[in-house]
mmCIF file of C-alpha atoms in Angstrom:
data_model
loop_
_atom_site.group_PDB
_atom_site.id
_atom_site.type_symbol
_atom_site.label_atom_id
_atom_site.label_comp_id
_atom_site.label_asym_id
_atom_site.label_seq_id
_atom_site.Cartn_x
_atom_site.Cartn_y
_atom_site.Cartn_z
ATOM 1 C CA MET A 3 9.189 -7.475 16.204
ATOM 2 C CA ARG A 4 9.313 -4.610 18.742
ATOM 3 C CA ALA A 5 7.756 -1.512 16.483
ATOM 4 C CA LEU A 6 6.017 -0.721 13.780
ATOM 5 C CA ALA A 7 5.709 2.207 11.129
ATOM 6 C CA VAL A 8 2.421 2.582 9.125
ATOM 7 C CA VAL A 9 2.863 4.999 6.496
ATOM 8 C CA ILE A 10 0.052 6.464 4.272
ATOM 9 C CA PRO A 11 0.704 9.317 1.715
ATOM 10 C CA ALA A 12 -2.166 11.083 0.714
ATOM 11 C CA HIS A 13 -2.757 13.898 -1.690
ATOM 12 C CA ASP A 14 -6.714 15.317 -2.372
ATOM 13 C CA GLU A 15 -8.292 11.904 -1.406
ATOM 14 C CA GLU A 16 -11.048 13.329 1.048
ATOM 15 C CA ALA A 17 -13.631 11.142 -0.679
ATOM 16 C CA LEU A 18 -11.542 7.973 0.182
ATOM 17 C CA ILE A 19 -9.241 8.596 3.361
ATOM 18 C CA GLY A 20 -12.136 8.150 6.004
ATOM 19 C CA ARG A 21 -12.773 4.386 5.286
ATOM 20 C CA CYS A 22 -8.534 3.892 4.455
ATOM 21 C CA LEU A 23 -8.018 5.194 8.093
ATOM 22 C CA ALA A 24 -10.799 3.217 9.611
ATOM 23 C CA SER A 25 -9.799 -0.079 8.233
ATOM 24 C CA VAL A 26 -5.614 1.096 9.281
ATOM 25 C CA THR A 27 -7.204 1.998 13.029
ATOM 26 C CA CYS A 28 -8.828 -1.630 13.178
ATOM 27 C CA ALA A 29 -5.484 -3.213 11.732
ATOM 28 C CA VAL A 30 -3.605 -1.431 14.683
ATOM 29 C CA SER A 31 -5.987 -2.319 17.466
ATOM 30 C CA LEU A 32 -5.919 -6.307 16.261
ATOM 31 C CA ALA A 33 -1.879 -5.802 16.320
ATOM 32 C CA ARG A 34 -2.005 -4.236 19.668
ATOM 33 C CA GLU A 35 -4.227 -6.790 21.077
ATOM 34 C CA SER A 36 -1.933 -9.994 19.472
ATOM 35 C CA GLU A 37 1.433 -7.481 20.958
ATOM 36 C CA PRO A 38 0.466 -5.289 23.862
ATOM 37 C CA ASP A 39 4.152 -4.099 24.016
ATOM 38 C CA LEU A 40 4.388 -3.291 20.396
ATOM 39 C CA ASP A 41 5.419 0.064 19.670
ATOM 40 C CA ILE A 42 3.191 1.939 16.593
ATOM 41 C CA ALA A 43 3.332 5.225 14.657
ATOM 42 C CA VAL A 44 0.938 5.957 12.037
ATOM 43 C CA VAL A 45 1.965 8.488 9.812
ATOM 44 C CA ILE A 46 0.094 10.345 7.041
ATOM 45 C CA VAL A 47 1.760 12.370 4.712
ATOM 46 C CA LEU A 48 -0.533 15.421 3.378
ATOM 47 C CA ASP A 49 1.455 15.733 0.031
ATOM 48 C CA ALA A 50 0.021 19.780 -1.642
ATOM 49 C CA CYS A 51 -3.516 18.527 -0.315
ATOM 50 C CA SER A 52 -6.047 21.434 -1.332
ATOM 51 C CA ASP A 53 -9.205 19.486 -0.026
ATOM 52 C CA THR A 54 -10.685 18.258 3.491
ATOM 53 C CA THR A 55 -8.166 15.312 3.437
ATOM 54 C CA ALA A 56 -6.288 17.363 6.168
ATOM 55 C CA ALA A 57 -9.205 17.899 8.570
ATOM 56 C CA GLN A 58 -10.780 14.681 8.008
ATOM 57 C CA VAL A 59 -7.027 13.032 9.060
ATOM 58 C CA ARG A 60 -6.876 14.618 12.162
ATOM 59 C CA ARG A 61 -9.865 13.409 13.523
ATOM 60 C CA TRP A 62 -8.245 9.907 13.787
ATOM 61 C CA PRO A 63 -5.312 8.674 16.069
ATOM 62 C CA VAL A 64 -2.638 9.276 13.477
ATOM 63 C CA GLU A 65 0.444 11.685 12.835
ATOM 64 C CA ALA A 66 0.024 13.734 9.798
ATOM 65 C CA VAL A 67 2.921 15.574 8.080
ATOM 66 C CA GLU A 68 2.319 18.431 5.882
ATOM 67 C CA ILE A 69 4.794 18.591 2.715
ATOM 68 C CA ALA A 70 4.173 20.216 -0.915
ATOM 69 C CA ALA A 71 6.265 17.904 -3.260
ATOM 70 C CA ARG A 72 3.585 16.675 -5.449
ATOM 71 C CA ARG A 73 5.859 13.079 -5.781
ATOM 72 C CA VAL A 74 4.752 9.957 -3.989
ATOM 73 C CA GLY A 75 8.182 8.858 -3.232
ATOM 74 C CA THR A 76 8.759 11.930 -1.456
ATOM 75 C CA ALA A 77 5.978 11.425 0.878
ATOM 76 C CA ARG A 78 6.817 7.903 1.561
ATOM 77 C CA ARG A 79 10.206 8.587 2.216
ATOM 78 C CA ILE A 80 9.559 11.259 4.630
ATOM 79 C CA GLY A 81 6.681 9.469 6.442
ATOM 80 C CA VAL A 82 9.252 6.097 6.942
ATOM 81 C CA ALA A 83 11.791 9.021 8.444
ATOM 82 C CA HIS A 84 9.014 10.346 10.869
ATOM 83 C CA ALA A 85 7.991 7.187 12.019
ATOM 84 C CA LEU A 86 11.194 5.787 12.703
ATOM 85 C CA SER A 87 12.084 8.521 14.885
ATOM 86 C CA ARG A 88 8.942 8.129 16.847
ATOM 87 C CA LEU A 89 10.282 4.545 17.600
ATOM 88 C CA PRO A 90 12.621 3.307 20.511
ATOM 89 C CA ALA A 91 13.338 -0.068 18.966
ATOM 90 C CA GLY A 92 16.566 -0.818 16.510
ATOM 91 C CA ALA A 93 16.796 -1.281 12.906
ATOM 92 C CA ASP A 94 16.205 -4.881 13.655
ATOM 93 C CA ASP A 95 13.211 -4.802 15.210
ATOM 94 C CA THR A 96 11.023 -2.317 13.673
ATOM 95 C CA TRP A 97 8.518 -3.074 10.544
ATOM 96 C CA ILE A 98 7.762 -0.858 7.862
ATOM 97 C CA ALA A 99 4.063 -1.547 6.876
ATOM 98 C CA MET A 100 2.976 0.933 3.825
ATOM 99 C CA THR A 101 -0.330 1.708 1.922
ATOM 100 C CA ASP A 102 -2.223 3.927 0.155
ATOM 101 C CA ALA A 103 -5.068 6.557 1.153
ATOM 102 C CA ASP A 104 -7.485 5.222 -1.470
ATOM 103 C CA THR A 105 -7.052 1.934 -0.074
ATOM 104 C CA VAL A 106 -8.622 -0.700 2.682
ATOM 105 C CA VAL A 107 -6.760 -3.065 4.630
ATOM 106 C CA PRO A 108 -8.061 -6.321 6.202
ATOM 107 C CA PRO A 109 -8.160 -6.594 9.960
ATOM 108 C CA ASN A 110 -4.775 -8.866 9.777
ATOM 109 C CA TRP A 111 -3.308 -6.462 7.650
ATOM 110 C CA ILE A 112 -0.498 -5.793 10.459
ATOM 111 C CA THR A 113 -0.453 -9.251 12.065
ATOM 112 C CA HIS A 114 0.003 -11.511 8.855
ATOM 113 C CA GLN A 115 3.219 -9.386 7.960
ATOM 114 C CA LEU A 116 4.372 -9.220 12.037
ATOM 115 C CA ASP A 117 3.770 -13.081 11.785
ATOM 116 C CA LEU A 118 6.266 -13.359 8.487
ATOM 117 C CA ALA A 119 8.838 -11.344 9.584
ATOM 118 C CA ASP A 120 9.205 -12.837 13.209
ATOM 119 C CA ALA A 121 9.717 -16.082 10.790
ATOM 120 C CA GLY A 122 12.669 -14.023 9.452
ATOM 121 C CA VAL A 123 10.767 -12.341 5.952
ATOM 122 C CA ASP A 124 12.693 -9.046 5.333
ATOM 123 C CA LEU A 125 10.420 -8.038 2.859
ATOM 124 C CA VAL A 126 6.289 -9.165 1.988
ATOM 125 C CA LEU A 127 4.690 -8.032 -1.437
ATOM 126 C CA GLY A 128 0.955 -8.014 -1.000
ATOM 127 C CA THR A 129 -1.625 -8.106 -3.144
ATOM 128 C CA VAL A 130 -3.842 -5.446 -4.263
ATOM 129 C CA ARG A 131 -7.774 -6.121 -5.496
ATOM 130 C CA PRO A 132 -9.514 -3.240 -7.270
ATOM 131 C CA ASP A 133 -13.104 -1.997 -5.833
ATOM 132 C CA PHE A 134 -14.893 -4.110 -7.750
ATOM 133 C CA ALA A 135 -18.295 -1.640 -7.285
ATOM 134 C CA ASP A 136 -15.936 0.537 -9.859
ATOM 135 C CA LEU A 137 -15.879 -1.872 -12.497
ATOM 136 C CA SER A 138 -17.495 -2.854 -14.952
ATOM 137 C CA ALA A 139 -19.039 -6.987 -14.567
ATOM 138 C CA ARG A 140 -16.741 -7.378 -17.513
ATOM 139 C CA HIS A 141 -13.870 -6.216 -16.210
ATOM 140 C CA VAL A 142 -14.446 -8.171 -12.601
ATOM 141 C CA ALA A 143 -15.308 -11.390 -14.175
ATOM 142 C CA TYR A 144 -11.864 -10.936 -16.205
ATOM 143 C CA TRP A 145 -10.143 -10.017 -13.109
ATOM 144 C CA ARG A 146 -11.352 -12.836 -10.995
ATOM 145 C CA ALA A 147 -10.587 -15.661 -13.743
ATOM 146 C CA THR A 148 -6.731 -14.209 -14.059
ATOM 147 C CA HIS A 149 -6.231 -14.265 -9.771
ATOM 148 C CA HIS A 150 -5.782 -17.212 -8.064
ATOM 149 C CA ARG A 151 -6.218 -17.381 -4.146
ATOM 150 C CA GLY A 152 -2.851 -18.815 -2.927
ATOM 151 C CA ARG A 153 -0.987 -18.117 -5.897
ATOM 152 C CA PRO A 154 0.605 -14.471 -5.662
ATOM 153 C CA PRO A 155 1.818 -12.900 -7.999
ATOM 154 C CA GLY A 156 4.574 -11.113 -6.494
ATOM 155 C CA ASN A 157 3.594 -8.318 -8.214
ATOM 156 C CA VAL A 158 5.139 -4.285 -6.021
ATOM 157 C CA HIS A 159 2.263 -2.809 -4.819
ATOM 158 C CA GLY A 160 2.924 0.288 -2.217
ATOM 159 C CA ALA A 161 -0.958 -0.144 -1.323
ATOM 160 C CA ASN A 162 0.940 -3.686 0.196
ATOM 161 C CA LEU A 163 4.270 -3.477 0.727
ATOM 162 C CA GLY A 164 6.280 -4.290 4.045
ATOM 163 C CA VAL A 165 10.086 -4.096 4.860
ATOM 164 C CA ARG A 166 12.066 -4.774 7.578
ATOM 165 C CA ALA A 167 13.176 -1.255 8.734
ATOM 166 C CA SER A 168 16.983 -2.424 8.709
ATOM 167 C CA THR A 169 16.608 -3.698 5.178
ATOM 168 C CA TYR A 170 15.048 -0.328 4.255
ATOM 169 C CA ALA A 171 17.697 1.317 5.691
ATOM 170 C CA ARG A 172 20.598 -0.990 3.816
ATOM 171 C CA ALA A 173 18.532 -0.264 0.428
ATOM 172 C CA GLY A 174 18.702 3.379 1.071
ATOM 173 C CA GLY A 175 15.349 3.626 1.443
ATOM 174 C CA ILE A 176 12.535 5.279 -0.796
ATOM 175 C CA PRO A 177 13.539 7.525 -3.669
ATOM 176 C CA ASP A 178 12.595 10.491 -3.943
ATOM 177 C CA LEU A 179 10.353 9.401 -7.288
ATOM 178 C CA VAL A 180 7.353 10.553 -8.759
ATOM 179 C CA GLU A 181 6.287 6.773 -9.424
ATOM 180 C CA HIS A 182 7.598 3.889 -9.394
ATOM 181 C CA GLU A 183 9.151 4.164 -5.938
ATOM 182 C CA ASP A 184 7.949 1.503 -4.520
ATOM 183 C CA VAL A 185 9.816 -0.763 -7.282
ATOM 184 C CA ALA A 186 13.043 0.710 -6.927
ATOM 185 C CA LEU A 187 13.280 0.244 -2.823
ATOM 186 C CA VAL A 188 12.327 -3.625 -3.924
ATOM 187 C CA ARG A 189 14.853 -3.842 -6.681
ATOM 188 C CA ALA A 190 17.477 -2.673 -3.988
ATOM 189 C CA ALA A 191 16.449 -4.622 -1.496
ATOM 190 C CA ARG A 192 16.553 -7.803 -3.903
ATOM 191 C CA ALA A 193 19.702 -6.718 -4.829
ATOM 192 C CA LEU A 194 20.879 -7.459 -1.039
ATOM 193 C CA ARG A 195 19.314 -10.550 -0.952
ATOM 194 C CA ALA A 196 16.350 -9.959 1.400
ATOM 195 C CA ARG A 197 14.253 -12.205 2.324
ATOM 196 C CA GLU A 198 11.402 -11.790 0.435
ATOM 197 C CA ARG A 199 7.696 -13.505 0.548
ATOM 198 C CA ALA A 200 4.785 -12.654 -1.497
ATOM 199 C CA SER A 201 1.231 -12.925 0.012
ATOM 200 C CA ASP A 202 -2.350 -12.979 -0.603
ATOM 201 C CA VAL A 203 -3.588 -13.277 3.303
ATOM 202 C CA HIS A 204 -3.767 -9.477 3.481
ATOM 203 C CA GLU A 205 -5.034 -8.547 0.546
ATOM 204 C CA VAL A 206 -6.001 -4.953 0.203
ATOM 205 C CA GLU A 207 -8.682 -3.585 -2.085
ATOM 206 C CA THR A 208 -7.748 -0.150 -3.653
ATOM 207 C CA SER A 209 -9.885 2.138 -5.594
ATOM 208 C CA GLY A 210 -10.632 1.596 -9.214
ATOM 209 C CA ARG A 211 -10.125 4.763 -10.390
ATOM 210 C CA PHE A 212 -9.195 5.169 -13.872
ATOM 211 C CA THR A 213 -7.213 9.049 -13.176
ATOM 212 C CA GLY A 214 -4.857 8.110 -10.588
ATOM 213 C CA ARG A 215 -2.654 10.498 -8.397
ATOM 214 C CA THR A 216 0.650 9.205 -10.260
ATOM 215 C CA PRO A 217 1.208 8.701 -13.980
ATOM 216 C CA ALA A 218 1.999 5.118 -14.321
ATOM 217 C CA GLY A 219 0.397 3.775 -11.029
ATOM 218 C CA TYR A 220 -2.432 0.957 -10.634
ATOM 219 C CA ALA A 221 -4.827 3.314 -11.791
ATOM 220 C CA SER A 222 -3.715 4.019 -15.224
ATOM 221 C CA PHE A 223 -3.024 0.365 -15.235
ATOM 222 C CA LEU A 224 -6.723 -0.614 -14.729
ATOM 223 C CA ALA A 225 -7.412 1.904 -17.372
ATOM 224 C CA ARG A 226 -5.764 -0.358 -19.732
ATOM 225 C CA VAL A 227 -7.262 -3.444 -18.736
ATOM 226 C CA HIS A 228 -10.839 -1.833 -19.001
ATOM 227 C CA ALA A 229 -10.038 -0.289 -22.608
ATOM 228 C CA TRP A 230 -9.546 -3.523 -23.930
ATOM 229 C CA VAL A 231 -11.586 -5.846 -21.890
ATOM 230 C CA ASP A 232 -14.584 -3.797 -22.690
ATOM 231 C CA ALA A 233 -13.497 -3.056 -26.230
ATOM 232 C CA PRO A 234 -16.541 -2.698 -28.433
ATOM 233 C CA PRO A 235 -16.664 -5.798 -30.776
ATOM 234 C CA LEU A 236 -15.494 -5.115 -33.832
ATOM 235 C CA ALA A 237 -18.459 -4.592 -36.337
ATOM 236 C CA ALA A 238 -18.984 -7.564 -38.877
ATOM 237 C CA PRO A 239 -18.367 -7.149 -42.468
ATOM 238 C CA GLY A 240 -21.299 -4.766 -44.172
ATOM 239 C CA ALA A 241 -22.826 -4.140 -40.667
#
């Protein structure tokens, strides 16, 4: 790959955006060390932010785009378009890596995706782990028991999604949806028979909060699991 576009939508993430950008900056630095000639554009899309997220973003070596759509699909789509406009490479030589503003990526987050891309993969579905500090002990135990290293389930997470730019274009890009825009992109890419790989080698850690920025996002999933795992046991008869 000759170019990389990193895209991160953000809506009022002042408490978490700093750690996100610190981790992304680290991953970008490692990618530059591995491939010095790689052109990289990191774009944060500030979507209707009313807190200090924008001010914090400007402290980092990234480009910020401000919109007021209140739709994560629109934010990702605009971010990708902006990043690609900054890169000289053709679509076949450009990789798009997406994550979220409440997520911490590992140092190999970019390099592993680029290795897969160089091996011919068009679409990478990375795994996501919630921040265990946000969960109960029972919830953490349940998560560990149902997620096994080396066996990624292939779930779609916008917080850890990579795609070749040519595949992205052929699939019609990210749709302007309030939620599940990542799933829609992957479905369209699969219809094109894109070469796909699920991987937990570059697993990311995302917020374990139960109230998220999209109605049916990862936070909603965690809330449902929490309600089931941590539900109080039924009282014994006569108690």
